[in-house]
Coordinates of N, CA and C in Angstrom, one line a residue:
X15 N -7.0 -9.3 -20.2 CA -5.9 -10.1 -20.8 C -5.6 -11.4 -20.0
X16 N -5.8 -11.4 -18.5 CA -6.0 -12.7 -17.7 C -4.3 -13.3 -17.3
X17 N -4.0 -13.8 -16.7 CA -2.3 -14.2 -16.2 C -2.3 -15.5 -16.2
X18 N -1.5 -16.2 -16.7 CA -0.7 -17.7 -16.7 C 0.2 -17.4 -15.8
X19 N 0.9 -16.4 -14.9 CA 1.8 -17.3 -14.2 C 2.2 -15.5 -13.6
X20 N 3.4 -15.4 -12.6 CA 3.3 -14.0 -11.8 C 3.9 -12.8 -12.7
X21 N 3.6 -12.0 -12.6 CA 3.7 -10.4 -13.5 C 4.4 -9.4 -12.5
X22 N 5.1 -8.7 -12.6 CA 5.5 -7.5 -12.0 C 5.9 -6.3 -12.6
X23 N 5.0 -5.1 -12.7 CA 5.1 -3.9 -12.9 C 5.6 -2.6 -12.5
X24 N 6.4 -2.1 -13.1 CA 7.2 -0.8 -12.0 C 6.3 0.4 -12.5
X25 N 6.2 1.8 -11.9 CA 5.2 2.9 -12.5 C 6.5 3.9 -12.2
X26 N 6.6 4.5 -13.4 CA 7.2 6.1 -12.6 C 6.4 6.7 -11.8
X27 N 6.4 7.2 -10.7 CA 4.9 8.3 -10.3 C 5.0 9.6 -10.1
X28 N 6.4 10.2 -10.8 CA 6.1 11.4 -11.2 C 5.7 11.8 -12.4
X29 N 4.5 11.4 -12.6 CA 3.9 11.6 -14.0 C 2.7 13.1 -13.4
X30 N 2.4 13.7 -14.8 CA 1.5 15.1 -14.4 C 0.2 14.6 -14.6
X31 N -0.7 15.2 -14.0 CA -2.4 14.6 -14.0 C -3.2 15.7 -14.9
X32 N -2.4 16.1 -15.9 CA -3.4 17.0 -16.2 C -4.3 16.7 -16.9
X33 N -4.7 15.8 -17.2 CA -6.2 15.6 -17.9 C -7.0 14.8 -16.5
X34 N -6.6 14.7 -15.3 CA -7.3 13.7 -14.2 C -7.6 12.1 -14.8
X35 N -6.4 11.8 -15.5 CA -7.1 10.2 -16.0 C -6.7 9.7 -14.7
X36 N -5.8 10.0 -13.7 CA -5.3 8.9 -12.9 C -6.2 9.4 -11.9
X37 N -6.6 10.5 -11.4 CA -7.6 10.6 -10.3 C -9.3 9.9 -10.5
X38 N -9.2 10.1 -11.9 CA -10.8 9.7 -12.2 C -10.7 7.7 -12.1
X39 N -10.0 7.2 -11.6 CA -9.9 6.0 -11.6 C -9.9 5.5 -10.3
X40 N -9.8 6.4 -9.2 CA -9.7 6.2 -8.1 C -11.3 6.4 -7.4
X41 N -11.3 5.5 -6.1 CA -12.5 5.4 -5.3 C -13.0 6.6 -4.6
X42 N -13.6 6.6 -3.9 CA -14.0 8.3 -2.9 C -13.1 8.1 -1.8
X43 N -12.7 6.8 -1.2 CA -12.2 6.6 0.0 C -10.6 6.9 -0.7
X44 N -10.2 6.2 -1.3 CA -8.8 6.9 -2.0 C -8.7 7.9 -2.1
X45 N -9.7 8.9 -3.2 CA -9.5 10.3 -3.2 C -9.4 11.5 -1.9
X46 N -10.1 10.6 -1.0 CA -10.1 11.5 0.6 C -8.8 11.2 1.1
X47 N -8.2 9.5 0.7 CA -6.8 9.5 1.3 C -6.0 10.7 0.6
X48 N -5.9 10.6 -0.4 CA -4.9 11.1 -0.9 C -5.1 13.0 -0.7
X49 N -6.4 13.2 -0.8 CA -6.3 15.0 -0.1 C -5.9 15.1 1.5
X50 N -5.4 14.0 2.2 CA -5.3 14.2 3.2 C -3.6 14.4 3.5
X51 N -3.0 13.8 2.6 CA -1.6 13.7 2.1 C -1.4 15.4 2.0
X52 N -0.4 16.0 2.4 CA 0.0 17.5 2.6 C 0.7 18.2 1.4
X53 N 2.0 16.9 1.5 CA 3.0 17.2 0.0 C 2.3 16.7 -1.0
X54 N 2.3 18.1 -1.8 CA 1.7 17.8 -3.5 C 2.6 16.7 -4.0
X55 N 4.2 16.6 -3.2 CA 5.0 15.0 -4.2 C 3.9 14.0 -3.7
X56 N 3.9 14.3 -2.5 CA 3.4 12.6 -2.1 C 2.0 12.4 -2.5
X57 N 0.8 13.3 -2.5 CA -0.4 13.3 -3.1 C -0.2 13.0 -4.2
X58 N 0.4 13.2 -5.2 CA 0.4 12.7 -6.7 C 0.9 11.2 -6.8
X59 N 2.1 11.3 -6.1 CA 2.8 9.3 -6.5 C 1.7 9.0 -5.6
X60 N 0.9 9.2 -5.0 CA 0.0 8.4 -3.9 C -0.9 8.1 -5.1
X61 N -1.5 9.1 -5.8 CA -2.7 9.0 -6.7 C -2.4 7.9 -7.8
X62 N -1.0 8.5 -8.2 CA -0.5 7.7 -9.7 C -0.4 6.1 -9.5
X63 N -0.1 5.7 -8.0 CA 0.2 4.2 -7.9 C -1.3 3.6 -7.7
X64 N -2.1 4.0 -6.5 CA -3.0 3.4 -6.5 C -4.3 3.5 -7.6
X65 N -4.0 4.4 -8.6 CA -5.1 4.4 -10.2 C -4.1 3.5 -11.0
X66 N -2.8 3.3 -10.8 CA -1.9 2.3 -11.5 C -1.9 1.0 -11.4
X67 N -2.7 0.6 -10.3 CA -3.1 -0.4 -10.1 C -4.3 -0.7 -10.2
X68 N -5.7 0.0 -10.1 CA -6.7 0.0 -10.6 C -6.4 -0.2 -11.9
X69 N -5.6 0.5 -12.9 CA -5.8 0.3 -14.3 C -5.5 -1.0 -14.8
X70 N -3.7 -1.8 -14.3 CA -3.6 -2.9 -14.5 C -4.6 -4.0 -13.6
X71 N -5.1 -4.0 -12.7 CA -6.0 -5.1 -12.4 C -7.5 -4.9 -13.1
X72 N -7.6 -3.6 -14.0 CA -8.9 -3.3 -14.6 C -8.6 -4.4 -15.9
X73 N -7.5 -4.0 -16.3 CA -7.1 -5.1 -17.6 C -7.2 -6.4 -17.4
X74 N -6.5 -6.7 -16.6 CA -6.0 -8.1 -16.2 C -7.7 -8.9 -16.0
X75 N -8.1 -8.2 -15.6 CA -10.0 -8.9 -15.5 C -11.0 -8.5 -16.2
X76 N -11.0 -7.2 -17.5 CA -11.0 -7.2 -18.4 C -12.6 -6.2 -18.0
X77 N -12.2 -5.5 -17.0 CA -13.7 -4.3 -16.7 C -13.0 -3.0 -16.1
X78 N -13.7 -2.4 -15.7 CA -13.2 -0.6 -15.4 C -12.8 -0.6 -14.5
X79 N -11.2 -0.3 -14.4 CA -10.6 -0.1 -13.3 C -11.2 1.0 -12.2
X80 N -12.1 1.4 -12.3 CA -12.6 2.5 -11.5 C -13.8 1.1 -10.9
X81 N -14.4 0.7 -11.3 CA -15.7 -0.9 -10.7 C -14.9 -1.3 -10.1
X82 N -13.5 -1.7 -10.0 CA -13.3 -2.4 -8.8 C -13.5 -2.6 -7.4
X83 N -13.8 -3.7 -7.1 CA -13.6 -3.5 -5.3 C -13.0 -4.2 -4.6
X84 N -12.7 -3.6 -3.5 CA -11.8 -4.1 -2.4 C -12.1 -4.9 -1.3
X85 N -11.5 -5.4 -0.6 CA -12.0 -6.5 0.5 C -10.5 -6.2 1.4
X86 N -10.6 -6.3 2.4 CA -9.4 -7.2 3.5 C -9.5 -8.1 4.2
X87 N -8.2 -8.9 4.3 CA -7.8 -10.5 5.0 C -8.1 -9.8 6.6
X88 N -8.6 -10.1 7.7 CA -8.4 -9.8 9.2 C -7.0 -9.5 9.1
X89 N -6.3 -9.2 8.8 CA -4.9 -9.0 9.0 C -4.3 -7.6 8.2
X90 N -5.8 -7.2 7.0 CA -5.5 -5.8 6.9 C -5.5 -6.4 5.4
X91 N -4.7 -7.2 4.8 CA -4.0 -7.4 3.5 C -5.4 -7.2 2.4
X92 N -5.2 -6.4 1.5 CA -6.2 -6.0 0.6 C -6.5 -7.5 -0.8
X93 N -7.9 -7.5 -1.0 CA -8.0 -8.7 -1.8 C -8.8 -8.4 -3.1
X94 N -9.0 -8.8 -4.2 CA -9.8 -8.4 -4.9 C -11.4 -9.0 -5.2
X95 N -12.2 -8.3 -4.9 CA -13.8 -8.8 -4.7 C -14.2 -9.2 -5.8
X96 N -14.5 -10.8 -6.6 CA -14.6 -10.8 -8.1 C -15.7 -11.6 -7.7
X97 N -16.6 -11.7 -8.9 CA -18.5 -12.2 -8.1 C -18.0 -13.8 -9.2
X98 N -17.3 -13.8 -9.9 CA -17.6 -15.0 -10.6 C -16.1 -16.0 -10.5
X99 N -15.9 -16.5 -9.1 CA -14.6 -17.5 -8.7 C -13.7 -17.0 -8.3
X100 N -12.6 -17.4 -7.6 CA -11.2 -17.3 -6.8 C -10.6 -16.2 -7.4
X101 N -10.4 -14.9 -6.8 CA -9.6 -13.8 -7.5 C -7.8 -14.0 -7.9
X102 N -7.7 -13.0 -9.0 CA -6.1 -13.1 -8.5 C -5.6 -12.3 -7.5
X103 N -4.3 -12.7 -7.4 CA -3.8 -12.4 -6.3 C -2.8 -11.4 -6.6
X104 N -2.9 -10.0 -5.6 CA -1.6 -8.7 -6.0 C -1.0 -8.2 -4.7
X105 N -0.4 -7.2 -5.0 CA 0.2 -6.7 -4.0 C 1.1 -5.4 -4.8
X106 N 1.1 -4.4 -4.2 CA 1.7 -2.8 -4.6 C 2.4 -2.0 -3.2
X107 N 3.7 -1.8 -3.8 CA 4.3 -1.1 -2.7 C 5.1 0.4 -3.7
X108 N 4.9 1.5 -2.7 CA 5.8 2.6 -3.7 C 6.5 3.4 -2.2
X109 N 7.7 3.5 -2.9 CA 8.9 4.5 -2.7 C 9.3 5.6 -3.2
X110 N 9.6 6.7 -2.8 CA 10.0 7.7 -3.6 C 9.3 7.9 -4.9
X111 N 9.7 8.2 -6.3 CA 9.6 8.1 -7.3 C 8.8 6.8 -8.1
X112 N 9.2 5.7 -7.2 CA 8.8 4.8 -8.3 C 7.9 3.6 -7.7
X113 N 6.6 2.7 -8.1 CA 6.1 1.6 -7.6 C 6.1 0.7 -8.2
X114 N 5.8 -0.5 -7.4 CA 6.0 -1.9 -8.1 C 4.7 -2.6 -7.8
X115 N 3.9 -3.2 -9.1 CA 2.4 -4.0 -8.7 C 3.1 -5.7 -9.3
X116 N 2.7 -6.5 -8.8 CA 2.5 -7.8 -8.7 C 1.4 -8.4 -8.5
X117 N 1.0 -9.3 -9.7 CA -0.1 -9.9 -9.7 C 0.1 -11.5 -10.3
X118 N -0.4 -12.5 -9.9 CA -0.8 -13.5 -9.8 C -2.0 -14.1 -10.4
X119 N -2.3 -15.2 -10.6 CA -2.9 -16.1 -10.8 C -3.8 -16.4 -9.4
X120 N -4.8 -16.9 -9.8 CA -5.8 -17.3 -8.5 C -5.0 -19.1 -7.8
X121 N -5.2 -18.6 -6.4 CA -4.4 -20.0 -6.0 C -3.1 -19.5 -5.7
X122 N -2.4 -18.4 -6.0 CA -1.3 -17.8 -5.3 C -0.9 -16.6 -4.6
X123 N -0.3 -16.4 -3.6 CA 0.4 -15.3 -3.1 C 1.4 -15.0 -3.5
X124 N 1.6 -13.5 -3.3 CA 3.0 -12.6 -3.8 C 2.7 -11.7 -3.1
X125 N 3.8 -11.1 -2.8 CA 4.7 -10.2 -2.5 C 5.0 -9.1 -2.6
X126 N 5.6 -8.3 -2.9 CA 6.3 -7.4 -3.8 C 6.4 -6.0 -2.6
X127 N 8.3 -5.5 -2.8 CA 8.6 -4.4 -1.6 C 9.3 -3.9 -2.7
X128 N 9.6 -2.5 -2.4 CA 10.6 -1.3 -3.3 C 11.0 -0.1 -2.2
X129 N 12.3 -0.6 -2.2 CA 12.5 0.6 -1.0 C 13.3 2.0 -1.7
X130 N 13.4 3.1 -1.2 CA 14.4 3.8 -2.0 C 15.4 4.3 -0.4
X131 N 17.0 3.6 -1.1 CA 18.0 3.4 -0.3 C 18.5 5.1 0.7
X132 N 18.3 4.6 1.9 CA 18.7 6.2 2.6 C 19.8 5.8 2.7
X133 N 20.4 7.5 2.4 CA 21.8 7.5 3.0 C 22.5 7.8 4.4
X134 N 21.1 8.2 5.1 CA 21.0 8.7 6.2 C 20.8 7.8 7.3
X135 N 20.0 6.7 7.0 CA 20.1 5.7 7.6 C 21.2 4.6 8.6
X136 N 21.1 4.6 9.7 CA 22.3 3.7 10.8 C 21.7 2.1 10.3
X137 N 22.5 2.0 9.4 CA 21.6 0.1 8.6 C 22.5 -0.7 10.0
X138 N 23.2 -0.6 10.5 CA 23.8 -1.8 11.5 C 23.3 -1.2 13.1
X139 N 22.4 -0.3 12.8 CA 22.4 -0.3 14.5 C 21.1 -0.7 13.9
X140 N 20.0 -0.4 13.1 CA 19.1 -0.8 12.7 C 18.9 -2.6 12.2
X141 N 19.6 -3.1 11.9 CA 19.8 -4.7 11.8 C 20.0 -5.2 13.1
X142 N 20.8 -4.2 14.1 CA 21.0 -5.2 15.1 C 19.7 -5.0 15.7
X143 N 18.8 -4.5 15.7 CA 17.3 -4.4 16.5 C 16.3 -5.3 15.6
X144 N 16.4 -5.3 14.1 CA 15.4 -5.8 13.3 C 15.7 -7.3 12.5
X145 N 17.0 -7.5 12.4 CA 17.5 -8.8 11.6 C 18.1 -10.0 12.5
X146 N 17.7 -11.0 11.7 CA 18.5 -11.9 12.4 C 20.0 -12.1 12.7
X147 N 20.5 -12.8 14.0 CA 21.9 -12.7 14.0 C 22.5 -13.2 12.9
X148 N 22.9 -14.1 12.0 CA 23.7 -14.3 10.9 C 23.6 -13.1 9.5
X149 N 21.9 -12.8 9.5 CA 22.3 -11.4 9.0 C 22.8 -10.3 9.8
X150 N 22.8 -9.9 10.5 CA 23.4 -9.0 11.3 C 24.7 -9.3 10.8
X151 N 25.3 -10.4 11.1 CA 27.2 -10.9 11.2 C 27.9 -10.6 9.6
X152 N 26.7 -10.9 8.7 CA 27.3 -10.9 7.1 C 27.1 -8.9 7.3
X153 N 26.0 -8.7 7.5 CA 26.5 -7.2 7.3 C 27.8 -6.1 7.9
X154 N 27.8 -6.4 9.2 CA 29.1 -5.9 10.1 C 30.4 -6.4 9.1
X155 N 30.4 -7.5 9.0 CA 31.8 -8.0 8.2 C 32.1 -7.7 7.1
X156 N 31.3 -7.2 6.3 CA 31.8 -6.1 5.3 C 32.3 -4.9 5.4
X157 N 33.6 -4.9 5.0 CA 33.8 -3.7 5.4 C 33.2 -2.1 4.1
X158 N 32.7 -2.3 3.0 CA 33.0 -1.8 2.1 C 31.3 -1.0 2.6
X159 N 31.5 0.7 3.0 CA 30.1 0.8 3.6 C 29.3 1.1 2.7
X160 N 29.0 1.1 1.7 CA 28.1 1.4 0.3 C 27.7 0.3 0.1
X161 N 28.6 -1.0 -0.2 CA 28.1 -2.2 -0.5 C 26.9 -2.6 0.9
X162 N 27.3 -2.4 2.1 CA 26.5 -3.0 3.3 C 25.2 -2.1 3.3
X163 N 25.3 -0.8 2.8 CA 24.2 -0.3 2.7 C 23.1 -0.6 1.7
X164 N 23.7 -1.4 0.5 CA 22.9 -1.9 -0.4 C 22.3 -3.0 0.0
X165 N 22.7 -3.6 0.6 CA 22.6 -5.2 1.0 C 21.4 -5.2 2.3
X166 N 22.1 -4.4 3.3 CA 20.4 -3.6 4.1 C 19.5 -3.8 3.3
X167 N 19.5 -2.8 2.6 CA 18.0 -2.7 1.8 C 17.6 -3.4 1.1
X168 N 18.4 -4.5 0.9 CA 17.8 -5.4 -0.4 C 17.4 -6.7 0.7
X169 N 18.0 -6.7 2.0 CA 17.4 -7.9 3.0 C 15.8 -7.1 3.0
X170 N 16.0 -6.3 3.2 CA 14.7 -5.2 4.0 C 13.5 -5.8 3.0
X171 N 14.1 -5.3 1.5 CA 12.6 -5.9 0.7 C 12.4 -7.4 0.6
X172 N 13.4 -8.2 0.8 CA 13.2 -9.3 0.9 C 12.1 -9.5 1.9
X173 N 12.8 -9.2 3.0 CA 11.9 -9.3 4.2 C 10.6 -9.0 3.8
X174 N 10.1 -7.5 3.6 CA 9.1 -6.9 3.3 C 7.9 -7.5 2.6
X175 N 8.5 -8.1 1.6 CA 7.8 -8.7 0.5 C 6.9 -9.8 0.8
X176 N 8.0 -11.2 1.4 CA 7.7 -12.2 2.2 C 6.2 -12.4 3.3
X177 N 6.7 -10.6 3.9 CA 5.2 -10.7 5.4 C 4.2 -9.8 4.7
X178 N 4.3 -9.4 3.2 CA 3.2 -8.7 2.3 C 2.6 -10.2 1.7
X179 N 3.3 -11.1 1.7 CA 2.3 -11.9 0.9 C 1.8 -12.9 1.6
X180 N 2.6 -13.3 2.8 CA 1.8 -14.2 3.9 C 0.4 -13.5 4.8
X181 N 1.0 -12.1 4.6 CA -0.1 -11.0 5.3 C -0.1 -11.3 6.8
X182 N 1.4 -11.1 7.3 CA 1.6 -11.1 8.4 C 2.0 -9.9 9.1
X183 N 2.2 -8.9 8.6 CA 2.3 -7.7 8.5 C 3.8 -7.2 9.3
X184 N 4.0 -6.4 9.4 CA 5.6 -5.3 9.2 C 6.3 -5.6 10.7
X185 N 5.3 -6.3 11.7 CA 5.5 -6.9 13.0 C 6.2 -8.2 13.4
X186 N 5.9 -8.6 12.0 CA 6.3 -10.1 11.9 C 8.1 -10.1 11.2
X187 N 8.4 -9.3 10.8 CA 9.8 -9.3 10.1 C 10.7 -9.2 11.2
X188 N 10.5 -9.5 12.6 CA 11.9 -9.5 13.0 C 12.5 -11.2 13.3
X189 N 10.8 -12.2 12.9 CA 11.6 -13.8 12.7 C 11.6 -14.3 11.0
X190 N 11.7 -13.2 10.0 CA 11.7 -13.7 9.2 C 13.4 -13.7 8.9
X191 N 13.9 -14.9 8.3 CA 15.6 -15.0 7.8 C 15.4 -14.8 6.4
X192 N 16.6 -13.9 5.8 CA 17.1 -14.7 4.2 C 17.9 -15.0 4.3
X193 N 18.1 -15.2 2.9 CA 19.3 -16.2 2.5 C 19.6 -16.0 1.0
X194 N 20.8 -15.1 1.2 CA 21.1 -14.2 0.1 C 22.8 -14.4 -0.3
X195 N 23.3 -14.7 -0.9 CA 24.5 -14.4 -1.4 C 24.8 -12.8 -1.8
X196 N 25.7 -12.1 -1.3 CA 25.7 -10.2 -1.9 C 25.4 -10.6 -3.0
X197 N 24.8 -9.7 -4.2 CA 24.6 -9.4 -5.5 C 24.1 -10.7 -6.2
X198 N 23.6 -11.1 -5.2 CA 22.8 -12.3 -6.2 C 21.1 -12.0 -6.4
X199 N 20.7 -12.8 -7.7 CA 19.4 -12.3 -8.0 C 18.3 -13.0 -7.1
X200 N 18.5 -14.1 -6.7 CA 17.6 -15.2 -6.2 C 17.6 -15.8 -5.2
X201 N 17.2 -15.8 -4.1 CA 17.2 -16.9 -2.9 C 16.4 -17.3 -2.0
X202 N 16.2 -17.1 -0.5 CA 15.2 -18.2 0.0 C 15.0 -17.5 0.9
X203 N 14.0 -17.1 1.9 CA 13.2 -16.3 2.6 C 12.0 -17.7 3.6
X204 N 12.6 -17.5 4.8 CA 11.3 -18.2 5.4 C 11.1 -17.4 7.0
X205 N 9.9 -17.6 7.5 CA 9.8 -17.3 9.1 C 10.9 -18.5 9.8
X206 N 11.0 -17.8 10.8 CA 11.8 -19.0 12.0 C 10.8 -19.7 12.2
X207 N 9.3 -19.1 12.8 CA 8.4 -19.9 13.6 C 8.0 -21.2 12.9
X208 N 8.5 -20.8 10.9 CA 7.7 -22.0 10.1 C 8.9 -22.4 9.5
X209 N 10.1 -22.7 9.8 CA 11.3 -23.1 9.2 C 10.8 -24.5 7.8
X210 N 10.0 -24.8 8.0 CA 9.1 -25.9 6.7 C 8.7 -25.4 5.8
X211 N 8.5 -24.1 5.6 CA 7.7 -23.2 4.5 C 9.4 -22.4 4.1
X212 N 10.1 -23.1 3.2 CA 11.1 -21.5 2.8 C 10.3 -21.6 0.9
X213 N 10.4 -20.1 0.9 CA 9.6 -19.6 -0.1 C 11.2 -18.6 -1.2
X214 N 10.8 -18.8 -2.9 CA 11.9 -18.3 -2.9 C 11.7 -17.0 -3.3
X215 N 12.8 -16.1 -3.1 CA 12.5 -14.4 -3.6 C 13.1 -14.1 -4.6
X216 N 13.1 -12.7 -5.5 CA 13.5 -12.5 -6.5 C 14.5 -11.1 -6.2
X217 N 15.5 -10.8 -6.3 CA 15.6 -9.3 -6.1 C 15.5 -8.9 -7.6
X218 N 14.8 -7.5 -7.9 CA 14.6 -6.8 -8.9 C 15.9 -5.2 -9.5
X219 N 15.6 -5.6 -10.8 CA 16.7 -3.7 -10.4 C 15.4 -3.2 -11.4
X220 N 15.3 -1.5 -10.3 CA 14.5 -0.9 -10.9 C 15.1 0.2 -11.3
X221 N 15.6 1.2 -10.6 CA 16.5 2.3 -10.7 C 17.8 2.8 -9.6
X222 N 18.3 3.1 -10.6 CA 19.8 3.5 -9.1 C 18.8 4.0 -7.7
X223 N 19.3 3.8 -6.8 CA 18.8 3.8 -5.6 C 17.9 3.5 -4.7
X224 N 18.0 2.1 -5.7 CA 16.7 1.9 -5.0 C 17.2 -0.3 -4.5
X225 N 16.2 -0.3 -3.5 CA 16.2 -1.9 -3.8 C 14.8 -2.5 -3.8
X226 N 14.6 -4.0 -4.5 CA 13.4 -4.3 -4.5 C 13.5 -5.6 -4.4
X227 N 12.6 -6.1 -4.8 CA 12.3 -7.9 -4.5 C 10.6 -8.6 -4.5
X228 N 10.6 -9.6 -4.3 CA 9.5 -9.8 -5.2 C 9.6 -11.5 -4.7
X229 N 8.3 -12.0 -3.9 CA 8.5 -13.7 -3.8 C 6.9 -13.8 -4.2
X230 N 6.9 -15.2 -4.3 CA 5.6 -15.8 -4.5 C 5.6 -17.1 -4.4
X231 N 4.4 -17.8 -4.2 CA 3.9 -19.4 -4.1 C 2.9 -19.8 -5.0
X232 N 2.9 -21.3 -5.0 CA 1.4 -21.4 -5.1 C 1.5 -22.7 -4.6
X233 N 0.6 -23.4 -5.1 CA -0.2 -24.9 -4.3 C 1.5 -26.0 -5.0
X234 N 1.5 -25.5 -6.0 CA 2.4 -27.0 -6.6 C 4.1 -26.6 -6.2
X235 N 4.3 -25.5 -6.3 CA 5.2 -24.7 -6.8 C 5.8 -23.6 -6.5
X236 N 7.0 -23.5 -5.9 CA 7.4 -21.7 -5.7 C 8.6 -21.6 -6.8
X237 N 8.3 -20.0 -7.6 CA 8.3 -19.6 -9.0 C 8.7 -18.3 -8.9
X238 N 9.4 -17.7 -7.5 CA 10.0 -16.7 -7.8 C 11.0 -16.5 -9.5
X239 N 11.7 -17.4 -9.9 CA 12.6 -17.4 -10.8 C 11.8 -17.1 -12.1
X240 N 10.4 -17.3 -12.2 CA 9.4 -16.8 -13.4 C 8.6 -15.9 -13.6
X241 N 9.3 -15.4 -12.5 CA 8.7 -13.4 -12.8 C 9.0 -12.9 -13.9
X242 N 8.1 -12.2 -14.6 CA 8.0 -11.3 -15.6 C 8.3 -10.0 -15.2
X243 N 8.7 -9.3 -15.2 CA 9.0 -7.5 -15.1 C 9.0 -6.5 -16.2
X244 N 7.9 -6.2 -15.9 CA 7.5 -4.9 -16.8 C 7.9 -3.7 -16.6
X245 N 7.7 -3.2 -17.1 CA 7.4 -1.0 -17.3 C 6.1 -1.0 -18.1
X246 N 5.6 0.0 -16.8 CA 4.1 0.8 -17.2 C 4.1 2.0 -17.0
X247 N 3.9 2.5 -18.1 CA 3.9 4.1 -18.1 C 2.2 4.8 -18.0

């Protein structure tokens, strides 16, 4: 079916395998990952996201999601091997229950994080180690702790998303800033080192408890604000 412009897809991945359509889509190197996984939860949403993405990038290029192949950037970031011109460009992240795929157009990067919110988690002794000081300052000054705990997590995928699509990897998020208003859908995400590049992000709602986000570029244009968001079952 081919993309004009960025797509994002959420998957439930507690779905049942009983007919193996979602295993039978997957590579041998996948299938060995995923028997190596202990918990039958996590071996299954492991299976269901990464055949979930085999199936939508099988579409989107119009051959058998099981033919696909894979390549990585030196930096790890996975690419799609296509024999005839410039691939598009994706990215898949899953939490708990649920994942999110993002795909592109050839000529762009994206993004895309989904975290599912712990309650367990020290988010301000954890920001003072991982975030920048003015985020640090907006989160301490709230006093309302449910709200600051939301707001953690939704910096986190911002963050996340950002060093998924530069493919700078999970090392690089402690010079990345946002720039977020609480409860706002949209804003600006850059490294310190590249204060010239701010790129903008999207936050998503997928399900209570969760936070997400979603940025992207291309050559002319940054188009976080023209994400499409789906449901794929």
């Amino acid at each position: 079916m081919g993309v004009t412009g960025p797509r994002v897809w959420k998957i439930h991945l507690d779905q049942p395998d009983d007919d193996s359509r979602w295993w039978q889509l997957l590579s041998s190197a996948e299938r060995a990952r995923a028997l190596e996984l202990v918990c039958p939860d996590e071996r299954r949403r492991y299976t269901v996201a990464h055949a979930a993405l085999r199936a939508i990038l099988g579409r989107v290029c119009g051959v058998r999601g099981s033919q696909l192949q894979f390549g990585a950037e030196p930096t790890g970031r996975p690419y799609l091997i296509t024999p005839g011109g410039p691939p598009i460009d994706f990215n898949l992240s899953h939490s708990g229950e649920w994942a999110l795929i993002a795909v592109t157009p050839p000529g762009w990067r994206v993004g895309v994080d989904i975290e599912r919110i712990r309650p367990d988690l020290d988010v301000l002794g954890m920001a003072r180690r991982m975030y920048q000081p003015a985020e640090f300052d907006k989160l301490q000054a709230n006093p309302d702790e449910d709200q600051r705990r939301d707001e953690y997590f939704q910096l986190w995928s911002a963050k996340e998303a950002y060093v998924k699509a530069i493919g700078i990897g999970l090392a690089g998020m402690r010079t990345v800033l946002v720039d977020r208003e609480p409860g706002a859908e949209f804003g600006d995400v850059l490294a310190k080192s590249a204060p010239e590049s701010v790129w903008r992000v999207r936050w998503l709602w997928v399900a209570p408890g969760y936070a997400a986000a979603t940025t992207v570029v291309c050559d002319d244009c940054v188009n976080a604000d023209q994400i499409a968001h789906r449901h794929a079952s």
